[in-house]
Amino acid sequence: MAQFVDRQELDFLLFDVMGMDRLTSSDRYAAYDHETAEAILDSAQAIAAKHFEPIAAEMDANEPRVVDGKVVIQQEAKEALAAYAEAGFFAAGFDEGDGGMQMPKLLSLAVSGLFTCANNALANYAFLTQANAAMLRAFGSPEQVATYLPPMLEGRWFGTMCLSEPQAGSSLSDITTKAEPQGDGTYRISGTKMWISGGDHELSENIVHMVLAKIPGGAPGVKGISLFLVPRYRVDENGQVGDWNNITLGGLNHKMGQRGTTNCLLNFSDGGDTIGTLVGAEGAGMAAMFHMMNEARLAVGHGAAMCGLGGYLASLQYARERLQGRHPLNKDATSPQLPIIDHADVRRMLLAQKTAVEGATTLTSWCAALVDRMSVTDDPDEQKRLNGLLDVLTPIAKSWPSEHCLEANKHAIQILGGYGYTRDFPMERFYRDNRLNHIHEGTYAIHGLDLLGRKVRMRGGADFIALLEELDAIATRADAYGELKPHVAALRSAIQELSETTRTLCAEPDVNRSLANATLYLNTFGHVVIAALHLWRAETALTKRGEDDAFRDGVLASCRYFFAYELPKTQTDFAFLRGMDDTCLTMRDAWFGNA
Amino acid sequence: MKVLVPVKRVIDYNVKVRVKADGSGVDLANVKMSMNPFDEIAVEEAIRLKEAGKAEEVVAVSIGVKQAQETLRTALAMGADRAILVVAADDVHHDIEPLAVAKILAKVVEEEQPGLILCGKQAIDNDMNATGQMLSALLGWSQGTFASELDIDGDSAVVTREVDGGLQTIKVKMPAIVTVDLRLNEPRYASLPNIMKAKKKPLDEKTADDYGVDVTPRLEIVKTSEPVARAAGIMVGSVDELVAKLKEAGAV
C-alpha cells in the first residue's frame, strides 16, 4: 500500500506551527481538542487506507466509460464514497445548525488532504458536492436549502459546478446558456456546458448542478449571468427523486490525469425541458461564484500539495530500499551497493520535494487557519485585516503549490529512473493528476494577473502591507535563534525587494507593460512567502527542541535548503521585474514561425 | 447481559518499529499509538451483540499509561457505553505483563459482574497471547480462544475456533471468556458524530493500587534486536543456472 500521510509531520503542522489547540478557547470550535482532532484524523486515515488508496491505480487505468447511455465506474468507488458518507465526512465542515459538525477549516483541509492523496479522482466527487452544498447554503432560498441540502450532507445526492461552455472558459461573460422564465417561478435551462466534473455517473441517487446562465433580455456581459439550481432528476414537493430532467451526456472528456472523475459535456433541454430554479438574485451569478472561489482555490492548492506529498513519500521509500551504485572513491566492484538515498543528488531531489510539499502545505494550512480566525473574531477591524490577508494570499496558495509540487513530482519520477516512468509505481499518476491543478480554478497566469493587477493594489495596498508585516513578524520570532539569524536577514532583504518591486510595477502607467511579467511576479512573490513559512517552521521546531531530534533536524534542513537553493533566485527575478522587460510584450505573431 | 472488553494501547500497526539503541526494547517516544487491532474486533463484536439485543451494556477497560484513555475513547466512539481506565504505569515503555493484567481484570470482573468477556487473542506489540487464558484460569470461567465466529445462545456460547488445519466448533458455558481472531468481523470506523458523543460518555479512572495488584515486571528482557536484514538477491539468466546455483547453495 502506498503511503498517503506522515502523521508526525501533520501533527507538527496543525498543532505546533498553527496552534490548532488554541481554537478550543472559542465557543464555535470548543469541541475540537487535540484528542478529538486525532480521533477524526484516525478515522479519515482508516477509511482512506481501506477504501480510497487501494483502488486509486485501478480507477486511473480504467477511466469511466459510457455503456448504453450510462457512465460505468467500478463498484468499489461507490462503496468507498458510502463509507465516507456513513462516517459523516460530507457534513463535517458545515455548521451544527445545518446538520454538520462545524469542523475548523484547518482540520477539514487536513482531512480532505488525506483522501486526496489516497485517491484524488475519487475524493473529487465528495469535494464537488461539498462546494455545491456550501454555495446552496449561502445563496439558496429556505425552500431550496430544505430540499437539497440534507441529502447532499448525507452523501446521497452529489453536486457539480457548471460554468464553462465549449466556447467560453476563462472568459465567462461569453456564455450562451439560456434560462427562460416559465411563469411559475421556474426556468427552462437550455444550452451546453463543458468540463463538468462529476457531471454524470451512477454513484449517487441524484446530481445537483449549479449552473450559470443568462436570462434573455438581461444585462450584457457578466452582469447578466444568474445562478440556477438544476437537478439531474426532478424533485417533488416531498423531496423525492422523480422524472429525468432532460440533461443528456454529450460525451466524456478523456483526460491526462484525475481520470476516475468523470468530466462531461452536458446538454440541457435536450429532447425535452430542463427545469431549474434561480439561486440568489437575478444577475448575481458571478458574485455567488466569487464568494466560493477563495475556498475552491485553497482546495486546489492543497490538492497540488497532496499530489506532491504522495510522490515524495513513495520516492523516499524507494530511495531507502533501492540498492544501486557505490561511492565515487569505492572501486571495489564486489562491495555491496548503496541504497540510492546515500547519493547526494538523490538527496537533493528528495529535499526539493520535501521543501516544496512542506512549504505548500504550510501555506494552505495558514490560509485555513486565517479563515478559522475570521469565524471566531468579533472585532470588525480584525475581520477586515484577516480577509485582506486571505485576498492577497489566495492566488499564491492556489498557484505556488501547483507549480512547485508539480516540479516535485518530476523529481519523484526521476529518483526511480525508468521505473518512475512506468505504471508499476504511482509517481507518474501523481504527476498527471497534479498537472490539472496548474490549470483549473484559474490558470497560473490568471492568478498572476489577479495578484499584480488587483490584489496588491486593493484598498490602497493596505492588504499587501498587512501581509508584509506578517512575514516580518515571522522574521522577528525567528531572530531569537542564533542559527536562524542569517535566514532572518535574507528574508528581510527579500521582503524589502518585494515591496520595492511591487511599488515600481504599480506605478507604471502602461498597464500592459506593468502586467507583462505578472506570472513571474506571482512565482517570485510566492517564493518570499514560502521562505518565511520555512523560517516559521524552523523556529517552531527549535522552540520544541528535545522531542525528536531527527524530525527537528529535518525541519531545519528544509529551511536551510530553501534559503540556499531557492530564495536567492528571487534577487535576479526582482531585478528583472523592476526592469519591466518587454520581450514577450513586443514579440510579434509572425515571428513565431509556421504552425 | 453486560460485556466487558479489555483493550490495549499499542504501537500503531502502520508504524515502522524501531529498536532502541541500547537494545532494551522498542522506541515508543513520539510514535503513533492505536488500539490493538484484535481488540478492535472484540469491541466490534460486543457492539454487534448489543445491536442484536443479546447484550445490554458494553464496558471497555484498559490498563496502562494515562494516555490509554485515548484508546478507550476510540472504543466509546465505536459504540461502547462506558470505560474504565486503570493507570498502572507512568512510562509508555513500562509494559504491564499478562499476569498482572489478568489479575487486575479479575478484580474488575468482580466489581462489574459481566456475563461475557471479549478480548483480542493477543496484542500486536509483544504477541504474548496469554491474558485471556490467564484470566479464564483466575476466574474459573470457560474459555473459547481464537474465535472466528461467535453465537450466544442463552447460557452457552458456540465458538468457532481457528486451529491448525481448519476450524473447530465448541460450545462453552456462560459466563465465558472469548478471545477473538482476525476473521471474526470487520470493525467499523468511528463516525464523526460518534467521536463527539464519546467525549460525553463516562470514563472512570482507577489505579493498580485500587485493586491491590503489584504490577512489578516478573520477566527480564535480556535483549531486543532488529530482524536480520534480508540479503540482496541475484538475477539468473536461465533455469539451468538457477538449478546450479541452488545446488551450489545446498538448497536442492
PDB file of C-alpha atoms in Angstrom, chain A residues 504-505 508 510 513-514 517 575-583:
ATOM      1  CA  THR A 504       7.628  50.111  -9.178  1.00  0.00           C
ATOM      2  CA  LEU A 505       5.245  47.854 -11.102  1.00  0.00           C
ATOM      3  CA  GLU A 508       3.879  52.033 -14.238  1.00  0.00           C
ATOM      4  CA  ASP A 510       1.104  51.473 -19.064  1.00  0.00           C
ATOM      5  CA  ARG A 513       3.696  46.745 -19.564  1.00  0.00           C
ATOM      6  CA  SER A 514       3.058  46.627 -15.820  1.00  0.00           C
ATOM      7  CA  ASN A 517       5.534  39.644 -16.420  1.00  0.00           C
ATOM      8  CA  ALA A 575      15.729  42.989 -10.565  1.00  0.00           C
ATOM      9  CA  PHE A 576      14.354  41.639 -13.837  1.00  0.00           C
ATOM     10  CA  LEU A 577      10.770  42.530 -12.874  1.00  0.00           C
ATOM     11  CA  ARG A 578      11.729  46.077 -11.940  1.00  0.00           C
ATOM     12  CA  GLY A 579      13.314  46.448 -15.370  1.00  0.00           C
ATOM     13  CA  MET A 580       9.882  45.749 -16.894  1.00  0.00           C
ATOM     14  CA  ASP A 581      11.291  43.725 -19.715  1.00  0.00           C
ATOM     15  CA  ASP A 582       9.067  43.782 -22.799  1.00  0.00           C
ATOM     16  CA  THR A 583      10.472  40.828 -24.758  1.00  0.00           C
TER      17      THR A 583
END
